[in-house]
PDB file of C-alpha atoms in Angstrom:
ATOM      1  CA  UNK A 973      12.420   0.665  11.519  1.00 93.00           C
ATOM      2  CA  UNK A 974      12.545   1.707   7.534  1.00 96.00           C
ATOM      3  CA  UNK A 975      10.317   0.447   5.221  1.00 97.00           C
ATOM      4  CA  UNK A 976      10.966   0.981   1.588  1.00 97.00           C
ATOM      5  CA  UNK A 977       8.152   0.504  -0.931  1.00 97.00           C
ATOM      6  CA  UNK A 978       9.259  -0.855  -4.130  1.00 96.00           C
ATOM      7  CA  UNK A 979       6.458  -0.965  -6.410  1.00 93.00           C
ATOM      8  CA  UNK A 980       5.869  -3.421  -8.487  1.00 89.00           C
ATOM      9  CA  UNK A 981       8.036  -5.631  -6.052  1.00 95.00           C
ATOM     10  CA  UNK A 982       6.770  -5.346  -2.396  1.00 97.00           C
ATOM     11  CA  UNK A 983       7.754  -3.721   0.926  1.00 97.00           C
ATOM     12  CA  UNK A 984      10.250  -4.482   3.415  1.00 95.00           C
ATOM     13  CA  UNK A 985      10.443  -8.555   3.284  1.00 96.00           C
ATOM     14  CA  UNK A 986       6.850  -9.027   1.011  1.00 97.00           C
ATOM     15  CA  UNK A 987       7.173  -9.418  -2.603  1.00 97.00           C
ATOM     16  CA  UNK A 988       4.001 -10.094  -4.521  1.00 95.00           C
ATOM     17  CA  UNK A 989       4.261 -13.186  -6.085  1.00 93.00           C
ATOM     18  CA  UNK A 990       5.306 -15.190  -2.993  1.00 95.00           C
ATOM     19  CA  UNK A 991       3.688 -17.844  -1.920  1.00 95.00           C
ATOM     20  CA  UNK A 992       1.049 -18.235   1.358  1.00 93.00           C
ATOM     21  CA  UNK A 993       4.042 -19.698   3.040  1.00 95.00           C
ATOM     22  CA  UNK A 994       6.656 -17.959   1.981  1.00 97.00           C
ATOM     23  CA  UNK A 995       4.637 -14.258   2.657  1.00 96.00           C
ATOM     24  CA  UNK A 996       3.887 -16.229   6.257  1.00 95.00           C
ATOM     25  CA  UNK A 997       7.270 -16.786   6.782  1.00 97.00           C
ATOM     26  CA  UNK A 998       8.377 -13.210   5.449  1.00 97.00           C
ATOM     27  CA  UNK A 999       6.150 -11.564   8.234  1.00 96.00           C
ATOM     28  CA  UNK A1000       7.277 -13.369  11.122  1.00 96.00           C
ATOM     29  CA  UNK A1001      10.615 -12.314  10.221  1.00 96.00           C
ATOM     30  CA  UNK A1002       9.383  -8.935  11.412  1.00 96.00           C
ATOM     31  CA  UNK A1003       7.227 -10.162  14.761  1.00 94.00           C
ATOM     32  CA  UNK A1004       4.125 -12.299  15.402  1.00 91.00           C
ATOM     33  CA  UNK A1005       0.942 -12.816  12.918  1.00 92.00           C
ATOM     34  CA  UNK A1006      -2.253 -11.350  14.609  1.00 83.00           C
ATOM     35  CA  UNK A1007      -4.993 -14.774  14.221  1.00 77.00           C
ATOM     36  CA  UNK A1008      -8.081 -13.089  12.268  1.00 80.00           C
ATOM     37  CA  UNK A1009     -11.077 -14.816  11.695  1.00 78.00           C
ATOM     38  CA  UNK A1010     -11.139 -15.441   8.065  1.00 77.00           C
ATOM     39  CA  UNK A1011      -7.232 -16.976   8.351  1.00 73.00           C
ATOM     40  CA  UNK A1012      -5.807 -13.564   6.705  1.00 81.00           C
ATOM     41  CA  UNK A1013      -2.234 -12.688   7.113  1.00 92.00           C
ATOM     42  CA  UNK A1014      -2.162  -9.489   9.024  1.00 94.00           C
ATOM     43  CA  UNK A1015       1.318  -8.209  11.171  1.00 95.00           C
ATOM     44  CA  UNK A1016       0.812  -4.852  13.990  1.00 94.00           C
ATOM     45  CA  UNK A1017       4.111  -3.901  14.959  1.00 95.00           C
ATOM     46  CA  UNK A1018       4.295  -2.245  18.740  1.00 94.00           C
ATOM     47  CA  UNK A1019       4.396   1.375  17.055  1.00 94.00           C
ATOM     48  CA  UNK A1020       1.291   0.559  15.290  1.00 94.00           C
ATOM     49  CA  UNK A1021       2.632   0.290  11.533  1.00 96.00           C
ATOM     50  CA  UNK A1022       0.397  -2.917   9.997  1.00 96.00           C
ATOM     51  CA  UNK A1023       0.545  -5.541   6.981  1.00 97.00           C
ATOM     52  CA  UNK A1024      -1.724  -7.251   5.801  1.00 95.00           C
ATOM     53  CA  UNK A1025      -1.470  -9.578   2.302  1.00 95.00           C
ATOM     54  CA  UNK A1026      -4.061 -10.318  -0.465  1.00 91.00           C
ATOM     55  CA  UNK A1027      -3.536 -13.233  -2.161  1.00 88.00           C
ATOM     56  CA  UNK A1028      -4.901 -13.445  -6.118  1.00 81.00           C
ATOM     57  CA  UNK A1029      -7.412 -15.788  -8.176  1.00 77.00           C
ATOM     58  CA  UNK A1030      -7.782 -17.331 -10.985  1.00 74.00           C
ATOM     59  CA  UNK A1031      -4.231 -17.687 -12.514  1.00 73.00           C
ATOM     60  CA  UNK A1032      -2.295 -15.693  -9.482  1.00 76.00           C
ATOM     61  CA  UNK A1033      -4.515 -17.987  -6.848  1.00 84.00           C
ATOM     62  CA  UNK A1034      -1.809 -18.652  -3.772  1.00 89.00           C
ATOM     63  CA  UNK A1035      -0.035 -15.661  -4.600  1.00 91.00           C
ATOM     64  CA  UNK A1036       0.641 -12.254  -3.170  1.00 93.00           C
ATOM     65  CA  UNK A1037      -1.054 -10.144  -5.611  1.00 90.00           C
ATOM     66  CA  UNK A1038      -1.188  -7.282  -2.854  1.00 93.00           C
ATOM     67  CA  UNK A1039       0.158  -5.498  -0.014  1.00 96.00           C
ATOM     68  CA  UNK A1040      -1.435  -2.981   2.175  1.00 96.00           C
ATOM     69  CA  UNK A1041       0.549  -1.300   5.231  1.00 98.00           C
ATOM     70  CA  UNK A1042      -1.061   1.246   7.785  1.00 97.00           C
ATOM     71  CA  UNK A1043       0.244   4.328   8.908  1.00 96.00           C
ATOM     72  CA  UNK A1044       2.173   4.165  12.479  1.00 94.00           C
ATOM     73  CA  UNK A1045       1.928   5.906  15.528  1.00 90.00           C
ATOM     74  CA  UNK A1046       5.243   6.380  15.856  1.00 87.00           C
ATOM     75  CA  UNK A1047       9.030   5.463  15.194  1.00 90.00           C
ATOM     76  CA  UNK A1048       8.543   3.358  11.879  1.00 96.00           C
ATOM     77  CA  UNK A1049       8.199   4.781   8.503  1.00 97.00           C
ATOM     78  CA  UNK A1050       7.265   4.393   5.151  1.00 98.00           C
ATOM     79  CA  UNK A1051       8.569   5.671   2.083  1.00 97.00           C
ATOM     80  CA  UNK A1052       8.628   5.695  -1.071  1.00 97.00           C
ATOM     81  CA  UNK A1053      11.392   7.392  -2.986  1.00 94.00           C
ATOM     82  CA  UNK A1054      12.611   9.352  -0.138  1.00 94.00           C
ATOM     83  CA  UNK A1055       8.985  10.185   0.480  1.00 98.00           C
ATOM     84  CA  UNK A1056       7.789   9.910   4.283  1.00 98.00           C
ATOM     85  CA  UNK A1057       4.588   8.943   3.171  1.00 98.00           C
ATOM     86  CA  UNK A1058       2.889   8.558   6.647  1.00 98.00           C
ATOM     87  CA  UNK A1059       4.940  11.342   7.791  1.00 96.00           C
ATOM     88  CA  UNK A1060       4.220  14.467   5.561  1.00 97.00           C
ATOM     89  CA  UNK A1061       0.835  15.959   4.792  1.00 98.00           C
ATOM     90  CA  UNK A1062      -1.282  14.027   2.097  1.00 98.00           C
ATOM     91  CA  UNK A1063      -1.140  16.740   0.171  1.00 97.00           C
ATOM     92  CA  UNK A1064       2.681  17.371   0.302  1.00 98.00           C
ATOM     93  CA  UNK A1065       3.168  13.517  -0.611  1.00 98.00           C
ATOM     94  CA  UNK A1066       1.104  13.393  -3.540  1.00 98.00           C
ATOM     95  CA  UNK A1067       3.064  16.881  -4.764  1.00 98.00           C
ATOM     96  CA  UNK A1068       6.488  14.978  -4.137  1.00 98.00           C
ATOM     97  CA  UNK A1069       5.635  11.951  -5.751  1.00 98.00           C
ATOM     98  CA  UNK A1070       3.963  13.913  -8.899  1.00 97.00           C
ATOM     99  CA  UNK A1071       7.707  14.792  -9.755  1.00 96.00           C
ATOM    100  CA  UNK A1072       8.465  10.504 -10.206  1.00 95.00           C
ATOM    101  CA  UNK A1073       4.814   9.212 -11.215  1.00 96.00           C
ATOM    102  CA  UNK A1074       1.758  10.143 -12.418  1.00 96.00           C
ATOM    103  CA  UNK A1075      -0.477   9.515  -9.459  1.00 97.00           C
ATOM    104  CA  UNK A1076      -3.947  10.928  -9.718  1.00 97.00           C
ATOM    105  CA  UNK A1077      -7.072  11.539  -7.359  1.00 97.00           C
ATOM    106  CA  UNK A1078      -9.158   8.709  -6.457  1.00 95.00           C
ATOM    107  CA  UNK A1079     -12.781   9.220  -7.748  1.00 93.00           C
ATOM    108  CA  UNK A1080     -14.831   7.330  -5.045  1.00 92.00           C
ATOM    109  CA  UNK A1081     -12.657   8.511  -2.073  1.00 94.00           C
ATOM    110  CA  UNK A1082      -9.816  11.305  -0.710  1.00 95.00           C
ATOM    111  CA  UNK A1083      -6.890   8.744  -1.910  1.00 96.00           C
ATOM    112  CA  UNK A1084      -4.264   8.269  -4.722  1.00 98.00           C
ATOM    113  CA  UNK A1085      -3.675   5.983  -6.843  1.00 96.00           C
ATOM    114  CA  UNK A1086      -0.500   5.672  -9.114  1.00 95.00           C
ATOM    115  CA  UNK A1087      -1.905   2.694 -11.639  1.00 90.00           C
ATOM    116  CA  UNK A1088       0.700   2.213 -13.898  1.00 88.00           C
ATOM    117  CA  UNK A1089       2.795   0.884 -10.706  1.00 89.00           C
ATOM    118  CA  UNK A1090      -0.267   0.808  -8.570  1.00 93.00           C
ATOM    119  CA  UNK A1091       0.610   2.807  -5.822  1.00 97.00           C
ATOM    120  CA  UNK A1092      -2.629   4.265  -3.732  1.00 97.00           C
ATOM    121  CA  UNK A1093      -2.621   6.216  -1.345  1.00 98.00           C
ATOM    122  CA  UNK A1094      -5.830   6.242   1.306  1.00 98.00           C
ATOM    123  CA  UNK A1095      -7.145   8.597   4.223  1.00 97.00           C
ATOM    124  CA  UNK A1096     -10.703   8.241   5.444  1.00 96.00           C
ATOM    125  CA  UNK A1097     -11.561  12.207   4.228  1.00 97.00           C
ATOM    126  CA  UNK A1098      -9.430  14.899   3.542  1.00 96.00           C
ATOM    127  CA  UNK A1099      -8.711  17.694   6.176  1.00 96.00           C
ATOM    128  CA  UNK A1100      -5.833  19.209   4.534  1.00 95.00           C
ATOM    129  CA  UNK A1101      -6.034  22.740   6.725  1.00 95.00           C
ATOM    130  CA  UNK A1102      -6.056  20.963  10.334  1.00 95.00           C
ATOM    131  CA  UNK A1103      -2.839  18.858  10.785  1.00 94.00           C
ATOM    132  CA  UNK A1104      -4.536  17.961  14.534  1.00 95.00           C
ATOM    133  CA  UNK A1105      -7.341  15.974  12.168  1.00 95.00           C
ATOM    134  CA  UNK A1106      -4.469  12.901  12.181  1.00 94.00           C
ATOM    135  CA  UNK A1107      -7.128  10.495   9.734  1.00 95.00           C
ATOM    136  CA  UNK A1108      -7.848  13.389   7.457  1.00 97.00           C
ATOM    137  CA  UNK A1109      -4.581  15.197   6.918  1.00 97.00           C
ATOM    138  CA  UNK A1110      -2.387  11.961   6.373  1.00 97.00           C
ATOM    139  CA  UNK A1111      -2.171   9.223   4.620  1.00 98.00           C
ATOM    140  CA  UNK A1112      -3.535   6.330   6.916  1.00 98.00           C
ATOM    141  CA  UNK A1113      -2.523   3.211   4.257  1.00 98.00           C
ATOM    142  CA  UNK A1114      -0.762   2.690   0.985  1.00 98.00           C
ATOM    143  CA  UNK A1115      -1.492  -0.511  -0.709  1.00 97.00           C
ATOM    144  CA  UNK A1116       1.311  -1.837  -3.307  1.00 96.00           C
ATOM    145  CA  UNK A1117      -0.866  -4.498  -5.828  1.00 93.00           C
ATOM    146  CA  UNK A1118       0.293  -5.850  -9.141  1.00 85.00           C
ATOM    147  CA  UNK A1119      -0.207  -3.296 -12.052  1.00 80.00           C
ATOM    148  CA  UNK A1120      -3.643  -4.066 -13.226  1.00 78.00           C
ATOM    149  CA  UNK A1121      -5.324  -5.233  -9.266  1.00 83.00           C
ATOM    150  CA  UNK A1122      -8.055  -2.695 -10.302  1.00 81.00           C
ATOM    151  CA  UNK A1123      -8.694  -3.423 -13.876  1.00 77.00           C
ATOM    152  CA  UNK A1124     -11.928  -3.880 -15.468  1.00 75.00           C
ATOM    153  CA  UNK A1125     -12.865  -6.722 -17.452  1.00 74.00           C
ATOM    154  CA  UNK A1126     -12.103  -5.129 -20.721  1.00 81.00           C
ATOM    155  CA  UNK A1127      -9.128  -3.488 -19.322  1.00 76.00           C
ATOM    156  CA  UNK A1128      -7.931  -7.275 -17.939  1.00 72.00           C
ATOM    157  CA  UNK A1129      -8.402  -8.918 -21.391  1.00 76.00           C
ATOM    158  CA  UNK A1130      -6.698  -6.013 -22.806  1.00 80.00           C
ATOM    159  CA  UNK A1131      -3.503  -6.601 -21.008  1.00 73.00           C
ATOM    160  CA  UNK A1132      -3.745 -10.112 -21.303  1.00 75.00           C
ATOM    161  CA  UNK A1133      -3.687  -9.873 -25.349  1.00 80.00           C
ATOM    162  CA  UNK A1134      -0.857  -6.902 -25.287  1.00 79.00           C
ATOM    163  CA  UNK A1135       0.557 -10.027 -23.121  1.00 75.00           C
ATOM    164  CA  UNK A1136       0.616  -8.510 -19.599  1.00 70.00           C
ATOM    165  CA  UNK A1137       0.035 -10.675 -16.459  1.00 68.00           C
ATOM    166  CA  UNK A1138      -2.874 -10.838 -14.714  1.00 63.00           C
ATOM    167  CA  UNK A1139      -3.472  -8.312 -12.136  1.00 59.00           C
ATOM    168  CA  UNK A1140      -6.231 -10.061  -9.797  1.00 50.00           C
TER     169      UNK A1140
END
């Protein structure tokens, strides 16, 4: 299977903004909910590709507010303006999608992050010479949030007053 990310939309049948039952119901189109222990929403697919939803607070509380999908194994993939994104080198996706956004290195870890859309991009530690290092040389999630999911407080208030939408 194809998945297309669509930032600031969603992925496949998950649009942020939809309800608990209608992101519920969106999953299941696609197979059967894993139980977790905390009541999450979380989909594995046989070839290992996996969802899982974040729903806000505050003012977005019940909503999708963000998506996060895990590399597969094998078969499905994930991309993002004709960018394999589990299927190239880190390295090579992040030069690709520089020519469309302006995604820039994490500072706390070895991912991406495109904030203006937010798009990020996340591998465990980078190991961009060994392409047998699987974790390190590829991208091993992408997470699709509402444009301002990371803000700060000041940075929140700020795009509240510009009047922007919450991210959280």
């Amino acid at each position: 299977m194809e998945f297309v990310l669509d930032p600031p939309r969603g992925v496949g049948p998950l649009s942020l903004g939809m309800t608990i039952d209608e992101a519920r119901g969106a999953l299941e189109t696609l197979g059967r909910l894993t139980p977790t222990v905390h009541g999450e929403l979380v989909l594995h697919l046989p070839s290992g590709l996996g969802f899982s939803v974040g729903f806000g607070v505050g003012p977005t509380r019940g909503r999708v507010n963000a998506i996060e999908v895990w590399r597969p194994q094998e078969q499905d993939v994930v991309r993002y303006r004709d960018v394999d994104v589990f299927g190239l080198p880190a390295l090579e996706v992040v030069e690709r999608l520089r020519r469309h956004i302006d995604i820039v290195p994490n500072e706390d870890d070895d991912g991406f992050t495109a904030r203006k859309l937010y798009l990020a991009l996340w591998r465990p530690f980078a190991e961009d010479d060994d392409p047998d290092e699987e974790s390190g040389h590829f991208f091993q999630s992408v997470l699709l949030a509402r444009p301002g999911y990371d803000d700060t407080p000041a940075e929140a208030a700020a795009r509240l007053a510009g009047g922007g939408e919450p991210g959280y």
